[in-house]
Coordinates of C-alpha atoms in Angstrom, one line a residue:
M1 CA -0.2 0.2 -0.2
I2 CA 1.5 3.5 -1.1
Y3 CA 0.9 5.9 1.3
P4 CA 1.9 8.2 3.9
K5 CA 3.0 7.8 7.4
Q6 CA -0.1 10.1 9.2
E7 CA 1.5 11.1 12.5
L8 CA 4.7 12.3 12.2
K9 CA 7.7 10.7 14.5
I10 CA 9.7 14.1 16.1
S11 CA 13.4 13.7 16.3
R12 CA 14.8 15.4 19.9
S13 CA 16.4 17.7 19.4
I14 CA 20.7 16.7 19.3
E15 CA 23.6 19.3 18.3
D16 CA 26.3 16.2 17.9
M17 CA 26.0 12.8 16.4
K18 CA 27.6 10.6 15.6
A19 CA 28.1 9.0 11.9
G20 CA 30.1 6.3 10.7
G21 CA 32.4 6.9 13.5
E22 CA 33.3 10.5 12.0
E23 CA 31.5 13.0 14.2
S24 CA 28.7 15.1 12.9
I25 CA 27.5 18.1 13.6
Q26 CA 24.0 18.5 13.4
Y27 CA 23.0 22.3 12.4
T28 CA 19.5 23.7 13.5
G29 CA 17.8 26.7 12.1
Q30 CA 13.7 27.2 12.8
G31 CA 10.6 28.8 10.9
R32 CA 7.2 29.6 11.2
G33 CA 5.4 27.4 9.8
C34 CA 1.2 27.8 10.3
Y35 CA 0.8 26.9 14.1
G36 CA 4.1 27.5 15.4
P37 CA 8.1 27.2 14.4
I38 CA 9.3 24.7 13.3
K39 CA 12.7 23.3 13.5
V40 CA 15.8 21.7 12.1
G41 CA 18.6 19.7 12.6
V42 CA 20.3 19.3 9.8
T43 CA 24.3 17.0 8.8
F44 CA 26.5 17.0 6.2
E45 CA 29.0 15.3 4.7
G46 CA 31.5 17.5 3.3
N47 CA 29.3 20.0 1.8
K48 CA 26.0 17.6 0.7
I49 CA 23.5 17.8 2.3
K50 CA 23.4 14.2 4.8
D51 CA 20.0 14.9 6.3
V52 CA 17.3 17.1 7.6
K53 CA 15.6 16.1 10.4
I54 CA 12.2 18.1 11.8
L55 CA 13.0 18.1 15.4
E56 CA 9.3 20.1 16.6
H57 CA 6.9 21.3 14.8
S58 CA 3.1 21.9 16.2
E59 CA 1.7 22.0 12.2
S60 CA -1.0 19.2 12.2
Q61 CA -1.4 16.0 11.8
G62 CA -1.7 14.1 8.3
V63 CA -1.3 17.6 6.9
G64 CA 1.0 20.6 8.0
G65 CA 3.7 17.7 9.7
I66 CA 3.4 15.5 6.8
A67 CA 4.4 17.9 4.4
A68 CA 8.1 19.4 6.0
E69 CA 8.7 15.6 6.3
I70 CA 8.0 15.7 2.4
V71 CA 10.2 19.5 2.1
A72 CA 12.4 17.8 4.4
D73 CA 13.2 15.0 2.0
E74 CA 14.0 16.8 -1.2
I75 CA 16.6 18.9 -0.4
V76 CA 17.9 15.9 0.8
K77 CA 17.5 13.6 -2.5
H78 CA 17.9 17.5 -4.9
Q79 CA 20.4 19.5 -2.5
S80 CA 19.0 22.5 -3.1
I81 CA 16.6 25.0 -1.3
A82 CA 14.8 25.5 -4.2
V83 CA 11.6 22.2 -4.4
D84 CA 8.6 23.1 -4.5
A85 CA 6.4 23.4 -1.3
V86 CA 3.8 20.8 -0.4
A87 CA 0.4 21.7 -2.6
G88 CA -2.0 22.9 0.2
C89 CA 1.4 23.3 2.4
T90 CA 2.3 26.4 1.7
K91 CA 3.6 27.4 4.8
S92 CA 4.7 24.3 6.3
S93 CA 6.5 23.6 3.4
T94 CA 8.9 27.7 3.5
A95 CA 8.6 27.0 7.4
V96 CA 10.8 24.4 6.7
L97 CA 12.8 26.7 3.9
T98 CA 13.4 28.8 5.0
A99 CA 14.8 26.4 8.9
V100 CA 16.9 24.3 5.9
E101 CA 18.5 27.9 4.9
E102 CA 19.3 29.1 8.8
A103 CA 20.6 26.0 9.7
L104 CA 23.3 25.9 6.2
G105 CA 23.9 29.8 7.3
K106 CA 25.9 28.9 11.1
A107 CA 26.8 25.9 9.1
G108 CA 29.4 28.6 7.1
K109 CA 28.0 27.1 3.9
N110 CA 27.3 29.3 1.2
I111 CA 23.8 29.1 0.1
N112 CA 23.7 30.1 -3.0
D113 CA 24.8 27.2 -3.6
Y114 CA 22.3 25.8 -2.6
W115 CA 20.0 27.3 -4.7
I116 CA 19.5 25.3 -7.4
E117 CA 17.0 25.2 -9.7
I118 CA 15.8 21.6 -10.2
D119 CA 14.4 20.2 -14.0
K120 CA 11.3 19.3 -13.5
S121 CA 10.7 18.4 -17.5
I122 CA 9.5 14.8 -17.7
T123 CA 12.5 13.5 -19.4
Q124 CA 12.7 9.0 -18.9
I125 CA 9.9 7.6 -20.9
R126 CA 6.8 5.8 -18.9
G127 CA 5.2 3.5 -17.5
K128 CA 2.2 1.6 -18.5
I129 CA 1.3 -0.3 -15.3
E130 CA -2.0 -2.1 -15.5
K131 CA -4.5 -2.9 -12.1
E132 CA -7.1 -4.6 -11.3
A133 CA -9.6 -3.9 -7.7
D134 CA -12.7 -4.7 -7.0
V135 CA -14.3 -1.5 -6.5
V136 CA -11.9 1.4 -7.6
I137 CA -11.9 5.4 -6.4
I138 CA -10.8 8.3 -7.1
G139 CA -9.4 10.9 -3.9
A140 CA -8.4 10.3 -1.0
G141 CA -10.5 13.0 0.9
G142 CA -12.8 12.2 3.7
A143 CA -15.9 11.0 1.5
G144 CA -13.6 8.6 -1.4
L145 CA -11.9 6.7 2.4
A146 CA -14.9 6.8 3.6
A147 CA -16.2 5.0 0.5
A148 CA -12.7 2.9 0.9
V149 CA -13.6 1.3 4.6
S150 CA -17.3 1.0 3.7
A151 CA -16.8 -1.3 0.3
H152 CA -14.2 -3.1 2.2
Q153 CA -16.2 -4.4 4.6
N154 CA -19.1 -5.9 2.5
G155 CA -15.9 -7.8 1.2
A156 CA -14.0 -5.8 -1.6
K157 CA -11.2 -5.3 -2.8
V158 CA -10.3 -2.2 -3.3
L159 CA -8.1 0.6 -5.0
V160 CA -7.8 4.4 -4.2
L161 CA -5.7 6.8 -6.6
E162 CA -4.9 10.0 -5.5
K163 CA -3.5 13.2 -7.0
M164 CA -2.3 15.2 -4.7
P165 CA 0.6 14.1 -2.4
L166 CA -0.9 14.1 0.4
V167 CA -4.2 11.4 1.7
G168 CA -7.6 14.1 3.0
G169 CA -8.9 16.1 0.9
N170 CA -10.4 19.2 2.1
T171 CA -11.7 17.3 5.0
I172 CA -8.9 17.2 6.9
I173 CA -8.1 20.8 6.7
S174 CA -11.6 22.0 7.1
G175 CA -13.6 22.6 10.5
A176 CA -15.1 19.4 11.4
A177 CA -18.5 20.5 12.9
Y178 CA -21.1 17.2 12.0
N179 CA -24.9 17.4 12.0
A180 CA -26.4 15.1 13.9
V181 CA -29.3 14.3 15.3
D182 CA -27.7 13.1 18.5
P183 CA -31.0 12.4 20.9
K184 CA -28.5 11.5 23.7
R185 CA -26.2 14.6 23.7
Q186 CA -28.7 17.1 22.2
S187 CA -31.6 15.7 25.3
A188 CA -28.2 16.4 28.3
Q189 CA -28.6 19.6 26.9
G190 CA -32.0 20.3 26.6
I191 CA -31.7 20.7 23.3
E192 CA -34.9 19.6 21.8
D193 CA -33.8 19.0 18.1
S194 CA -35.2 16.6 15.7
I195 CA -35.3 14.3 11.6
D196 CA -38.1 16.9 10.1
K197 CA -36.1 19.6 11.5
H198 CA -32.8 18.4 10.4
Y199 CA -34.5 18.1 7.0
I200 CA -36.9 20.8 7.0
Q201 CA -33.6 24.0 7.6
T202 CA -31.7 21.7 5.7
Y203 CA -33.6 21.5 2.3
E204 CA -35.3 24.8 3.5
G205 CA -32.5 26.5 4.5
G206 CA -31.2 25.8 1.3
D207 CA -34.4 27.6 -0.8
K208 CA -35.6 24.1 -1.5
L209 CA -33.7 23.1 -4.2
A210 CA -31.9 20.7 -3.6
K211 CA -33.5 17.3 -4.2
P212 CA -36.0 16.0 -1.3
E213 CA -34.9 12.5 -1.5
L214 CA -31.1 12.9 -0.5
V215 CA -31.8 15.0 2.1
R216 CA -33.9 13.1 3.3
T217 CA -31.4 10.3 3.4
L218 CA -28.6 12.8 5.0
V219 CA -30.1 13.3 8.0
E220 CA -31.4 10.8 8.4
K221 CA -28.6 8.8 8.2
A222 CA -26.0 10.7 10.1
Y223 CA -25.9 10.1 13.0
P224 CA -26.1 6.3 12.4
A225 CA -22.9 7.4 10.1
L226 CA -21.2 9.2 13.0
E227 CA -22.3 5.4 15.7
W228 CA -19.9 4.3 12.3
L229 CA -17.6 6.0 12.6
E230 CA -17.2 5.8 16.5
S231 CA -16.8 2.0 16.0
M232 CA -14.1 2.4 14.6
G233 CA -13.0 4.2 17.7
M234 CA -13.0 7.6 16.6
K235 CA -14.6 10.2 19.2
F236 CA -16.6 13.1 19.8
R237 CA -16.6 15.3 22.4
D238 CA -19.5 15.7 24.8
D239 CA -21.6 19.3 23.9
I240 CA -22.8 20.3 21.0
F241 CA -23.0 23.6 19.7
T242 CA -24.2 25.4 16.6
V243 CA -21.8 26.0 13.7
L244 CA -21.6 29.5 12.1
G245 CA -24.9 28.7 9.1
A246 CA -26.5 25.6 11.3
L247 CA -29.3 27.4 12.1
W248 CA -28.8 24.7 15.5
P249 CA -27.4 23.9 17.7
R250 CA -26.8 20.3 16.5
S251 CA -23.1 19.8 15.2
H252 CA -20.2 17.5 17.2
K253 CA -17.1 18.4 17.9
P254 CA -14.4 15.8 17.0
E255 CA -11.9 15.4 20.0
K256 CA -8.4 15.5 16.9
P257 CA -8.4 18.7 15.7
I258 CA -9.7 20.5 12.7
G259 CA -10.9 17.2 10.3
T260 CA -8.3 14.7 11.7
G261 CA -9.8 12.6 13.2
Y262 CA -11.8 11.6 10.4
I263 CA -9.4 10.6 7.9
E264 CA -7.2 9.5 10.6
T265 CA -9.8 6.9 11.7
Y266 CA -9.9 5.5 7.7
M267 CA -6.2 5.4 7.3
E268 CA -6.5 3.1 10.3
Y269 CA -9.1 0.9 8.8
I270 CA -7.6 0.3 5.9
G271 CA -3.7 -0.1 7.4
K272 CA -4.8 -3.2 9.6
H273 CA -6.3 -4.1 6.1
S274 CA -3.3 -2.7 4.0
N275 CA -3.3 -6.3 2.0
D276 CA -6.8 -5.7 0.0
I277 CA -6.5 -0.9 0.3
E278 CA -4.2 0.3 -1.4
I279 CA -4.1 3.7 -1.8
M280 CA -1.8 5.2 -4.8
L281 CA -0.4 8.5 -4.2
N282 CA 0.4 11.2 -6.9
T283 CA -2.1 9.5 -8.9
K284 CA -4.3 11.4 -10.7
A285 CA -7.7 10.0 -13.5
T286 CA -7.9 10.9 -16.5
E287 CA -10.8 9.2 -17.8
L288 CA -13.3 6.6 -17.2
L289 CA -13.5 3.2 -19.3
M290 CA -16.1 3.1 -21.0
E291 CA -17.7 -0.9 -22.0
G292 CA -20.7 -1.9 -23.0
G293 CA -22.3 1.0 -22.5
R294 CA -20.8 0.7 -18.6
V295 CA -17.9 2.1 -16.6
V296 CA -15.2 -0.9 -16.2
G297 CA -12.4 1.1 -14.7
I298 CA -9.2 4.3 -14.5
E299 CA -7.4 5.7 -17.2
A300 CA -5.2 7.5 -14.9
E301 CA -1.4 8.6 -14.9
N302 CA 1.9 9.9 -12.5
P303 CA 5.3 10.8 -12.8
E304 CA 6.7 7.6 -13.2
N305 CA 3.4 5.3 -15.3
I306 CA 0.1 5.2 -17.1
V307 CA -1.9 3.7 -14.7
I308 CA -5.0 1.3 -16.5
A309 CA -7.1 0.8 -13.2
K310 CA -9.9 -1.6 -14.3
A311 CA -12.8 -2.0 -11.4
N312 CA -14.6 -5.5 -11.6
Y313 CA -17.7 -3.9 -9.9
G314 CA -17.3 -0.3 -9.8
V315 CA -15.6 3.1 -9.3
V316 CA -16.7 6.1 -7.2
I317 CA -15.6 9.2 -7.5
A318 CA -14.9 11.5 -5.2
T319 CA -12.5 14.0 -6.1
G320 CA -14.4 17.5 -4.5
G321 CA -15.5 20.5 -5.7
F322 CA -14.0 23.1 -7.9
S323 CA -13.5 26.2 -5.6
A324 CA -10.3 26.1 -6.4
N325 CA -10.2 26.4 -9.6
V326 CA -10.9 30.3 -10.9
N327 CA -12.4 29.6 -14.3
A328 CA -15.0 27.1 -13.4
R329 CA -16.5 29.4 -10.7
N330 CA -16.3 32.3 -12.9
H331 CA -18.5 30.5 -15.7
Y332 CA -20.9 28.5 -13.7
N333 CA -21.1 32.0 -11.2
H334 CA -24.5 34.2 -11.2
M335 CA -24.9 35.0 -7.3
W336 CA -22.0 36.9 -6.2
P337 CA -20.2 39.9 -8.0
D338 CA -16.9 38.3 -9.4
L339 CA -14.5 35.6 -8.8
T340 CA -11.2 36.3 -9.9
N341 CA -10.4 37.5 -6.0
I342 CA -11.0 36.3 -4.3
K343 CA -9.3 33.4 -3.0
T344 CA -10.1 30.0 -1.3
T345 CA -10.9 27.9 1.9
N346 CA -10.3 24.9 -0.4
R347 CA -7.1 22.9 -0.8
P348 CA -5.0 23.6 -4.7
G349 CA -6.8 19.5 -6.0
A350 CA -10.4 21.1 -5.5
M351 CA -10.7 21.6 -9.4
G352 CA -13.6 19.5 -10.2
D353 CA -11.6 16.7 -12.5
G354 CA -13.6 14.5 -11.8
A355 CA -17.2 15.9 -12.5
W356 CA -15.8 17.0 -16.0
M357 CA -14.5 13.4 -16.6
A358 CA -18.4 12.5 -15.8
E359 CA -19.3 14.4 -18.2
K360 CA -17.6 13.8 -20.7
I361 CA -19.2 10.0 -20.4
G362 CA -23.0 11.4 -20.8
A363 CA -23.3 12.2 -16.8
N364 CA -25.9 15.2 -15.2
L365 CA -23.9 17.8 -13.8
V366 CA -27.2 19.9 -11.3
G367 CA -26.6 23.2 -9.6
M368 CA -23.6 24.0 -10.8
E369 CA -24.2 28.1 -10.4
Q370 CA -25.0 27.3 -6.8
I371 CA -21.0 28.5 -5.2
Q372 CA -21.1 29.2 -1.5
L373 CA -18.9 31.7 0.1
L374 CA -17.8 32.0 3.8
P375 CA -17.0 34.9 5.4
M376 CA -15.2 33.7 7.7
G377 CA -11.5 34.4 5.7
D378 CA -8.4 35.4 6.7
I379 CA -8.0 38.7 4.8
E380 CA -4.5 37.3 3.4
T381 CA -5.0 33.6 2.7
G382 CA -8.7 33.1 3.0
S383 CA -8.2 29.5 4.7
L384 CA -10.7 29.3 7.8
S385 CA -7.2 29.2 10.1
G386 CA -7.0 32.1 13.1
N387 CA -10.8 32.8 12.8
I388 CA -11.3 32.8 16.4
E389 CA -14.9 32.7 16.5
Q390 CA -16.0 29.9 18.6
G391 CA -19.2 29.0 18.0
V392 CA -22.4 31.0 16.3
E393 CA -24.1 31.3 19.7
D394 CA -20.9 33.8 22.0
R395 CA -20.2 37.1 19.1
I396 CA -20.7 39.4 16.7
F397 CA -19.4 40.9 13.5
V398 CA -18.7 44.2 12.9
N399 CA -18.2 46.3 10.0
K400 CA -15.3 49.2 9.5
D401 CA -17.5 51.5 11.7
G402 CA -18.1 49.5 14.2
N403 CA -21.4 48.7 13.7
R404 CA -22.9 45.7 13.8
F405 CA -25.1 45.1 10.3
V406 CA -26.1 41.1 10.5
D407 CA -28.3 38.5 11.9
E408 CA -25.3 36.2 13.2
G409 CA -26.7 33.0 13.2
A410 CA -28.6 33.2 9.3
R411 CA -27.6 31.2 6.4
R412 CA -23.9 31.7 4.9
D413 CA -25.4 33.3 1.2
V414 CA -26.6 35.9 3.6
M415 CA -23.8 36.8 5.9
T416 CA -21.3 37.1 2.9
K417 CA -23.6 39.1 1.0
A418 CA -24.3 41.4 4.1
L419 CA -20.7 41.5 3.8
F420 CA -20.7 42.6 1.0
E421 CA -22.3 45.8 1.3
Q422 CA -19.6 46.8 4.0
E423 CA -16.6 49.3 3.1
D424 CA -14.0 47.5 2.0
T425 CA -15.8 43.5 1.9
L426 CA -14.0 42.9 5.3
M427 CA -15.7 42.7 9.4
W428 CA -14.4 42.2 12.9
V429 CA -15.8 39.2 15.1
I430 CA -16.2 40.2 19.1
V431 CA -15.6 37.4 21.8
D432 CA -15.1 37.9 24.8
K433 CA -13.5 35.8 28.0
H434 CA -16.6 33.2 28.1
S435 CA -14.7 32.1 24.5
Y436 CA -10.5 32.9 25.4
P437 CA -10.7 31.4 29.8
T438 CA -7.4 31.0 29.7
G439 CA -4.4 31.6 26.7
D440 CA -3.5 28.1 25.9
T441 CA -7.0 28.3 24.9
K442 CA -7.8 26.7 21.9
N443 CA -10.1 27.4 18.9
N444 CA -11.6 25.0 16.4
F445 CA -8.6 24.7 14.0
D446 CA -6.1 23.9 17.1
E447 CA -4.7 27.9 17.3
T448 CA -4.8 28.9 21.1
I449 CA -5.5 32.7 21.7
D450 CA -2.2 33.3 23.0
F451 CA -0.7 32.0 19.3
L452 CA -2.3 34.3 17.4
L453 CA -2.0 37.0 19.1
E454 CA 1.2 36.4 18.9
D455 CA 0.6 35.9 14.7
G456 CA -2.0 39.3 14.6
T457 CA -3.9 37.8 14.0
A458 CA -5.8 38.7 17.0
Y459 CA -6.2 41.5 19.0
K460 CA -6.2 41.4 22.5
A461 CA -8.1 44.5 25.0
D462 CA -9.0 44.9 29.0
T463 CA -11.4 47.3 27.6
L464 CA -14.2 48.3 24.0
A465 CA -12.5 51.7 23.9
E466 CA -9.0 49.7 24.2
L467 CA -9.9 47.3 21.0
A468 CA -11.9 49.6 19.1
K469 CA -9.3 51.3 19.2
K470 CA -6.6 48.7 18.2
I471 CA -8.6 47.9 15.4
G472 CA -9.4 51.0 14.2
V473 CA -13.4 51.4 15.2
D474 CA -15.1 53.7 16.8
P475 CA -14.9 53.1 19.2
D476 CA -18.8 54.4 21.0
N477 CA -20.3 52.0 18.5
L478 CA -18.5 49.7 19.3
I479 CA -19.7 49.9 22.3
K480 CA -23.0 50.3 22.2
S481 CA -23.2 47.7 19.7
I482 CA -22.0 45.1 22.3
E483 CA -24.7 47.2 24.2
T484 CA -27.3 46.4 22.3
F485 CA -27.1 42.7 21.8
N486 CA -26.0 42.4 25.8
L487 CA -30.0 43.3 26.0
A488 CA -31.3 40.6 23.9
V489 CA -29.1 38.1 25.1
D490 CA -31.5 39.5 28.3
K491 CA -33.8 39.7 26.8
K492 CA -34.6 42.6 27.5
I493 CA -35.2 43.6 23.5
E494 CA -35.6 42.4 20.4
D495 CA -32.6 42.0 18.3
P496 CA -32.4 44.9 15.4
F497 CA -30.8 42.4 12.9
G498 CA -33.7 39.1 13.8
R499 CA -30.8 37.8 15.9
T500 CA -32.0 34.4 18.3
L501 CA -29.1 32.0 18.8
F502 CA -27.5 33.7 22.1
D503 CA -25.5 33.1 24.8
N504 CA -24.1 34.3 27.1
K505 CA -23.5 37.5 26.8
L506 CA -20.6 40.3 26.0
D507 CA -19.1 41.3 28.8
A508 CA -16.2 39.1 30.3
P509 CA -13.0 40.8 29.2
P510 CA -10.5 40.8 28.3
F511 CA -11.8 41.4 24.3
Y512 CA -10.8 39.9 21.7
A513 CA -11.0 40.6 17.5
G514 CA -10.1 39.2 14.5
A515 CA -10.6 40.2 10.8
R516 CA -12.6 38.3 8.7
M517 CA -12.9 38.3 4.8
P518 CA -15.5 36.4 2.0
T519 CA -13.8 32.7 1.4
V520 CA -15.1 30.7 -1.8
H521 CA -16.7 27.5 0.5
H522 CA -18.4 25.1 -1.4
T523 CA -19.1 24.5 -4.6
M524 CA -22.9 22.6 -3.9
G525 CA -23.8 21.7 -8.0
G526 CA -22.0 18.9 -9.2
I527 CA -22.9 15.4 -10.3
E528 CA -26.2 14.1 -10.1
I529 CA -26.5 10.5 -8.0
N530 CA -29.9 8.7 -6.0
T531 CA -29.8 8.1 -2.5
K532 CA -27.8 5.0 -3.8
A533 CA -24.8 7.2 -4.9
Q534 CA -25.2 6.1 -8.2
V535 CA -24.1 8.8 -11.7
L536 CA -27.4 9.3 -13.8
N537 CA -27.3 10.8 -17.1
K538 CA -28.9 13.6 -19.0
E539 CA -31.8 11.7 -19.0
G540 CA -32.0 10.2 -16.0
N541 CA -31.2 6.8 -15.9
I542 CA -28.2 5.1 -13.7
I543 CA -24.3 4.7 -16.3
K544 CA -24.1 1.0 -14.7
G545 CA -20.8 0.7 -12.9
L546 CA -20.4 4.6 -11.7
Y547 CA -20.6 6.0 -8.6
A548 CA -20.2 9.2 -6.5
A549 CA -20.0 10.7 -3.1
G550 CA -18.7 14.0 -1.4
E551 CA -18.4 17.5 -3.0
V552 CA -18.1 16.5 -6.2
T553 CA -22.1 15.6 -6.0
G554 CA -24.7 18.2 -7.1
G555 CA -28.6 18.4 -5.6
I556 CA -28.0 17.6 -1.8
H557 CA -27.8 21.5 -0.2
G558 CA -29.3 23.2 -2.9
S559 CA -28.3 26.5 -3.7
N560 CA -26.3 27.0 -0.4
R561 CA -25.5 24.7 2.0
L562 CA -25.3 24.7 5.8
G563 CA -22.5 25.1 8.5
G564 CA -22.1 20.9 9.4
N565 CA -23.3 19.5 6.6
A566 CA -20.2 19.0 4.3
V567 CA -18.6 16.4 6.2
P568 CA -21.4 13.4 7.0
E569 CA -22.5 14.0 3.6
T570 CA -19.1 13.0 3.0
V571 CA -19.8 9.8 5.7
V572 CA -23.3 9.2 5.3
F573 CA -22.4 9.0 0.9
G574 CA -18.9 7.8 0.9
K575 CA -20.5 5.2 3.1
I576 CA -23.0 4.2 1.0
A577 CA -21.2 3.8 -2.5
G578 CA -18.0 2.0 -1.3
E579 CA -21.6 0.1 -0.3
S580 CA -23.1 0.1 -3.3
A581 CA -20.1 -0.6 -5.6
A582 CA -19.7 -3.2 -3.5
K583 CA -22.4 -5.0 -4.1
E584 CA -22.9 -4.4 -8.2
K585 CA -20.6 -8.0 -9.6

């Protein structure tokens, strides 16, 4: 099986080490990663870089941590610091390069001697290899890995092809919230909920443009799918919250940070069954192979080979959406201002590959114009990291004048449209000590508030007037906005924006602020499927041997996806797709 280890082994920092009977000095350096410094140790044989070790880091396991190892290996392989960053992990990659440069300087080396341009042209003639499995899956993100596990549990041998150098897709970097009606956890918090309520909010929250039967499948199977994850060892916290745009407190938070828990759960299962499940990284599917009106396999390519993957039972497309494809989103966009310069929360692999492959053989694409923007993008990168909110109930948004401008518990499209009407499309998220009782309290992306303050992403003050000064808004407006909000929390007035989701007042210093801007987050349109995850053609008929799951599909969310519904979609329909494909014998 070909896949990276999902847990980075951190080497202990030592300054001197013996190698081959000769003393080899380890020179250290560090660079700033996503969540803190990355420290490396570099050893030499003469002027040759013998080894680059990652000594310390705080990056996400399975994402930045693995990327750091890949970059370190590439530096040694090419004897150069001109290696490429790992796609989707630029900051972690750059931190390693910076750290190695520092180590070179300490060793008295001329950095220019190691700035060697790498020939990236393919000079060798690629070979051709053939693979065969019962179920072949395109994409090793949340939906693809769920499908792989499910297919195996239903007796199939599985091959997964992933074009990126890492597994995880967007799931592994997501906020990870999982919406499900949960009788036990919700009842313990006094939260009333029902399958019908989740259905109505999802269907009406997407302006009734989704396929009702797909919505019903999602909401009915979300909790059983969560139990399926738990049966494989995944753990969720007991406290239920309301993630941005969820409309109701039914969001579950995994014990592990961001989406790593989902991917680690799948990969642990796959690792135990590696004789039956193979994952090929850096292998991009290029064409669906047809025979007698049926999909029978995939043609793919990687740097070494053309790969012909035969599927005895079926092919599952789980390649994600097209949020990172600027041309595609501009082509389909009819809802938003020009999206050319709007960044995305997604990893670079979200290009829509699977949808275009399926369309080429006659699959129907639905709802492609339904593109979701969030108001919560980092102002430099568009990513979700750095966001200081903990949940909907305990924060407000203010514009550059210090005024609230929207119901912060509304639909995501409503909030983002309101943000586009504000100066510079910029807002400040305001929270207080209720969200961060201590400096080491983490946000939903495993970042402590102290780290965000040090990084310059967040601002802190003991009074609202002082906070207003730090972020450049009118102090009187900010104070008035929060006073009005607090009155609404106490039910002394109706909230002027119609907000109904509240918990604590914003009255406990210190106060915190973080800037946010619109970012492309999710594409609701994609391949049309039925409740068995079978792909449908333009006439509404099943394309035999072809299944799809996750964000590559359309018709589940309508015009607006509720916050917290994406991850259960990957689990529910990934599980269904794997099972359906395994049973098509």
